[in-house]
Amino acid sequence: DTEVTQTPKHLVMGMTNKKSLKCEQHMGHRAMYWYKQKAKKPPELMFVYSYEKLSINESVPSRFSPECPNSSLLNLHLHALQPEDSALYLCASSQGGTGGNEKLFFGSGTQLSVL
Amino acid sequence: DQQVKQNSPSLSVQEGRISILNCDYTNSMFDYFLWYKKYPAEGPTFLISISSIKDKNEDGRFTVFLNKSAKHLSLHIVPSQPGDSAVYFCAASRGYKLSFGAGTTVTVRA
């Protein structure tokens, strides 16, 4: 199994809603990532978890709250988002370890629209 | 500040010919460089990578060249096939942090 599964594929939410994005992998990877991609732009790193601990937070606003319940799961909790947060949210995983030459396996993403 | 740049947003090539994609970077601390391929409605998939201590890496039809002095890398695909039509992202890593270029859309014409 070389898949990273993300749910839901599409999400529409209001600015006062609370929602969560979910990501799952069963490759035994120990590093998991959240990226954000706006249209016609490159993916931008948000968070990295290494061995279930948050190791990188790219100064992401607190309305985005990551959670890694175990080595296979990664969540992104959303609260009080703004319309400019509308984007494709990509989850990825990698083997982990030295943190170099990490081949990331990406999910298909969640297309988020904030109204 | 964009540390990885792909200045050609699109490339059209005839089937069977060579595709050359270019990428420039600004941060000399990057230690690995990678290329990812993305089809619509899918996440990026890893294609090939090169360590900063090498100048060439080859994998089947795909070859990546690195010119550290120029802070430039390129991806050669030969021969190009219709299934190669996709968006190609150049990426550079330092530790767990991967920085992506804006992507080049490749269209392979029959």
CSV table of C-alpha atoms in Angstrom, one decimal:
chain,number,residue,atom,x,y,z
A,1,ASP,CA,0.0,0.0,0.0
A,2,THR,CA,1.7,3.2,-1.2
A,3,GLU,CA,-1.2,5.5,-0.8
A,4,VAL,CA,-1.9,8.5,1.3
A,5,THR,CA,-5.6,8.9,1.7
A,6,GLN,CA,-7.2,12.3,2.4
A,7,THR,CA,-10.8,13.0,3.3
A,8,PRO,CA,-12.9,14.8,2.4
A,9,LYS,CA,-12.0,15.5,-1.2
A,10,HIS,CA,-14.0,18.7,-1.2
A,11,LEU,CA,-15.1,20.9,1.7
A,12,VAL,CA,-17.2,24.1,1.8
A,13,MET,CA,-17.4,25.9,5.1
A,14,GLY,CA,-18.5,29.2,6.5
A,15,MET,CA,-16.2,31.5,8.5
A,16,THR,CA,-17.7,30.4,11.8
A,17,ASN,CA,-17.6,26.7,11.2
A,18,LYS,CA,-15.3,24.1,12.7
A,19,LYS,CA,-14.1,21.3,10.5
A,20,SER,CA,-11.3,18.8,10.3
A,21,LEU,CA,-9.3,17.4,7.4
A,22,LYS,CA,-8.0,13.8,7.8
A,23,CYS,CA,-5.0,12.0,6.3
A,24,GLU,CA,-4.0,8.4,6.7
A,25,GLN,CA,-1.0,6.3,5.5
A,26,HIS,CA,-0.1,2.7,6.1
A,27,MET,CA,3.5,2.7,4.7
A,28,GLY,CA,5.1,2.9,8.1
A,29,HIS,CA,6.3,6.4,7.4
A,30,ARG,CA,7.4,8.4,10.5
A,31,ALA,CA,7.2,11.9,9.0
A,32,MET,CA,3.9,13.5,7.9
A,33,TYR,CA,3.3,16.9,6.4
A,34,TRP,CA,0.6,19.5,5.6
A,35,TYR,CA,1.0,21.7,2.5
A,36,LYS,CA,-1.3,24.4,1.2
A,37,GLN,CA,-1.6,25.1,-2.5
A,38,LYS,CA,-3.3,28.1,-4.1
A,39,ALA,CA,-4.3,28.0,-7.7
A,40,LYS,CA,-1.3,28.4,-10.1
A,41,LYS,CA,1.1,28.5,-7.1
A,42,PRO,CA,3.5,26.0,-5.7
A,43,PRO,CA,2.6,23.9,-2.6
A,44,GLU,CA,3.7,25.7,0.6
A,45,LEU,CA,4.7,23.9,3.7
A,46,MET,CA,2.5,24.4,6.7
A,47,PHE,CA,3.5,21.7,9.3
A,48,VAL,CA,5.8,18.7,9.7
A,49,TYR,CA,5.4,15.9,12.2
A,50,SER,CA,8.3,13.7,12.8
A,51,TYR,CA,7.8,10.6,15.0
A,52,GLU,CA,4.4,12.0,16.0
A,53,LYS,CA,5.9,15.3,17.3
A,54,LEU,CA,5.4,18.6,15.7
A,55,SER,CA,8.9,19.6,14.3
A,56,ILE,CA,8.1,22.4,11.9
A,57,ASN,CA,5.4,25.1,12.0
A,58,GLU,CA,5.8,27.6,9.2
A,59,SER,CA,4.3,30.4,11.2
A,60,VAL,CA,0.8,29.2,10.4
A,61,PRO,CA,-2.1,31.1,11.9
A,62,SER,CA,-3.7,29.5,15.0
A,63,ARG,CA,-7.0,29.0,13.2
A,64,PHE,CA,-5.2,26.0,11.7
A,65,SER,CA,-4.4,23.3,14.3
A,66,PRO,CA,-2.6,20.1,13.4
A,67,GLU,CA,-2.9,16.9,15.3
A,68,CYS,CA,-1.1,13.6,15.0
A,69,PRO,CA,-3.0,11.0,17.0
A,70,ASN,CA,-0.7,8.2,15.9
A,71,SER,CA,2.0,7.4,13.4
A,72,SER,CA,-0.6,6.6,10.6
A,73,LEU,CA,-3.0,9.5,11.1
A,74,LEU,CA,-2.7,13.3,10.6
A,75,ASN,CA,-5.5,15.8,11.2
A,76,LEU,CA,-5.8,19.5,10.4
A,77,HIS,CA,-8.5,21.2,12.5
A,78,LEU,CA,-10.0,24.3,11.0
A,79,HIS,CA,-11.8,27.1,12.9
A,80,ALA,CA,-12.8,30.6,12.0
A,81,LEU,CA,-11.2,30.5,8.6
A,82,GLN,CA,-11.1,33.4,6.2
A,83,PRO,CA,-12.1,33.3,2.5
A,84,GLU,CA,-8.4,33.7,1.6
A,85,ASP,CA,-7.7,30.3,3.2
A,86,SER,CA,-9.6,28.7,0.3
A,87,ALA,CA,-7.0,26.4,-1.3
A,88,LEU,CA,-6.0,22.8,-1.9
A,89,TYR,CA,-4.7,21.2,1.2
A,90,LEU,CA,-2.2,18.4,0.6
A,91,CYS,CA,-1.1,15.8,3.1
A,92,ALA,CA,2.2,13.9,2.5
A,93,SER,CA,4.3,11.4,4.3
A,94,SER,CA,7.9,10.2,4.1
A,95,GLN,CA,10.0,7.6,5.6
A,96,GLY,CA,11.6,10.0,8.1
A,97,GLY,CA,14.9,9.6,9.8
A,98,THR,CA,17.7,11.9,8.8
A,99,GLY,CA,15.3,14.5,7.3
A,100,GLY,CA,17.3,14.6,4.1
A,101,ASN,CA,16.3,13.5,0.6
A,102,GLU,CA,12.8,12.7,1.8
A,103,LYS,CA,10.7,11.3,-1.0
A,104,LEU,CA,7.3,12.6,-0.1
A,105,PHE,CA,4.2,10.6,-1.0
A,106,PHE,CA,1.3,13.0,-1.4
A,107,GLY,CA,-2.5,12.4,-1.1
A,108,SER,CA,-4.9,13.8,-3.7
A,109,GLY,CA,-5.7,16.7,-1.4
A,110,THR,CA,-8.8,18.4,0.0
A,111,GLN,CA,-10.2,21.3,-2.0
A,112,LEU,CA,-11.4,23.8,0.6
A,113,SER,CA,-13.7,26.7,-0.1
A,114,VAL,CA,-14.4,29.2,2.7
A,115,LEU,CA,-17.5,31.3,2.2
B,1,ASP,CA,10.4,35.0,-1.1
B,2,GLN,CA,10.5,32.3,-3.8
B,3,GLN,CA,13.7,30.3,-3.3
B,4,VAL,CA,12.9,27.9,-6.2
B,5,LYS,CA,11.9,29.3,-9.5
B,6,GLN,CA,10.6,27.7,-12.7
B,7,ASN,CA,10.5,30.5,-15.2
B,8,SER,CA,8.8,28.6,-18.0
B,9,PRO,CA,5.1,28.1,-17.1
B,10,SER,CA,4.5,25.8,-20.1
B,11,LEU,CA,6.3,23.5,-22.6
B,12,SER,CA,5.0,21.9,-25.7
B,13,VAL,CA,7.0,19.0,-27.2
B,14,GLN,CA,6.4,16.5,-30.0
B,15,GLU,CA,6.2,12.8,-29.0
B,16,GLY,CA,9.5,11.1,-29.2
B,17,ARG,CA,11.5,14.3,-28.8
B,18,ILE,CA,13.4,15.5,-25.7
B,19,SER,CA,11.7,17.6,-23.0
B,20,ILE,CA,14.0,19.9,-21.1
B,21,LEU,CA,12.6,21.6,-17.9
B,22,ASN,CA,14.6,24.2,-16.1
B,23,CYS,CA,14.8,25.3,-12.5
B,24,ASP,CA,16.8,27.9,-10.6
B,25,TYR,CA,17.3,28.3,-6.9
B,26,THR,CA,18.7,30.9,-4.6
B,27,ASN,CA,19.6,29.1,-1.3
B,28,SER,CA,23.0,27.5,-1.4
B,29,MET,CA,22.1,25.5,1.8
B,30,PHE,CA,19.7,23.1,-0.1
B,31,ASP,CA,21.1,19.6,0.1
B,32,TYR,CA,18.7,17.7,-2.2
B,33,PHE,CA,16.8,18.6,-5.3
B,34,LEU,CA,13.7,16.7,-6.5
B,35,TRP,CA,11.3,16.6,-9.4
B,36,TYR,CA,7.6,15.8,-8.9
B,37,LYS,CA,4.9,15.2,-11.5
B,38,LYS,CA,1.3,16.1,-11.0
B,39,TYR,CA,-1.8,15.1,-12.9
B,40,PRO,CA,-5.1,17.0,-12.5
B,41,ALA,CA,-7.0,16.0,-9.3
B,42,GLU,CA,-4.1,14.0,-8.0
B,43,GLY,CA,-1.3,14.8,-5.6
B,44,PRO,CA,2.3,15.3,-6.8
B,45,THR,CA,4.2,12.1,-7.3
B,46,PHE,CA,8.0,11.8,-6.9
B,47,LEU,CA,10.0,11.4,-10.1
B,48,ILE,CA,13.7,11.7,-9.5
B,49,SER,CA,16.1,13.4,-7.1
B,50,ILE,CA,19.8,14.4,-6.9
B,51,SER,CA,22.1,15.1,-4.0
B,52,SER,CA,23.8,18.5,-4.0
B,53,ILE,CA,27.2,16.6,-4.2
B,54,LYS,CA,26.3,15.1,-7.5
B,55,ASP,CA,25.9,16.7,-10.9
B,56,LYS,CA,23.9,14.1,-12.7
B,57,ASN,CA,21.4,11.4,-11.9
B,58,GLU,CA,19.6,9.1,-14.4
B,59,ASP,CA,16.6,6.9,-14.1
B,60,GLY,CA,15.3,5.4,-17.3
B,61,ARG,CA,14.0,8.2,-19.5
B,62,PHE,CA,14.6,10.8,-16.9
B,63,THR,CA,17.9,12.6,-16.2
B,64,VAL,CA,18.4,15.4,-13.8
B,65,PHE,CA,21.5,17.7,-14.1
B,66,LEU,CA,22.7,20.0,-11.3
B,67,ASN,CA,25.0,23.0,-11.8
B,68,LYS,CA,25.8,24.2,-8.3
B,69,SER,CA,27.8,27.2,-9.4
B,70,ALA,CA,24.9,28.5,-11.5
B,71,LYS,CA,22.3,27.3,-8.9
B,72,HIS,CA,20.5,25.7,-11.7
B,73,LEU,CA,19.1,22.2,-12.4
B,74,SER,CA,17.3,20.7,-15.3
B,75,LEU,CA,15.2,17.6,-16.0
B,76,HIS,CA,15.5,15.9,-19.4
B,77,ILE,CA,12.9,13.5,-20.5
B,78,VAL,CA,13.7,11.4,-23.6
B,79,PRO,CA,11.9,10.2,-25.5
B,80,SER,CA,8.8,12.2,-24.5
B,81,GLN,CA,5.6,10.2,-24.4
B,82,PRO,CA,1.9,11.3,-24.3
B,83,GLY,CA,1.6,10.1,-20.6
B,84,ASP,CA,4.3,12.6,-19.7
B,85,SER,CA,1.8,15.4,-20.2
B,86,ALA,CA,1.5,16.8,-16.7
B,87,VAL,CA,2.6,19.6,-14.4
B,88,TYR,CA,6.3,19.2,-13.3
B,89,PHE,CA,7.4,20.8,-10.0
B,90,CYS,CA,11.0,21.3,-9.1
B,91,ALA,CA,11.7,21.1,-5.4
B,92,ALA,CA,14.7,21.7,-3.1
B,93,SER,CA,15.1,20.4,0.4
B,94,ARG,CA,16.9,21.3,3.5
B,95,GLY,CA,16.1,18.7,6.2
B,96,TYR,CA,12.4,18.1,6.2
B,97,LYS,CA,11.6,21.4,4.6
B,98,LEU,CA,10.8,21.1,0.9
B,99,SER,CA,10.4,24.3,-1.2
B,100,PHE,CA,8.6,24.0,-4.5
B,101,GLY,CA,8.8,25.9,-7.8
B,102,ALA,CA,5.7,27.2,-9.4
B,103,GLY,CA,5.6,24.3,-11.9
B,104,THR,CA,5.9,23.8,-15.7
B,105,THR,CA,3.0,22.3,-17.6
B,106,VAL,CA,4.3,19.9,-20.2
B,107,THR,CA,2.1,19.0,-23.2
B,108,VAL,CA,3.4,16.1,-25.4
B,109,ARG,CA,1.9,16.4,-28.9
B,110,ALA,CA,1.3,13.3,-31.0
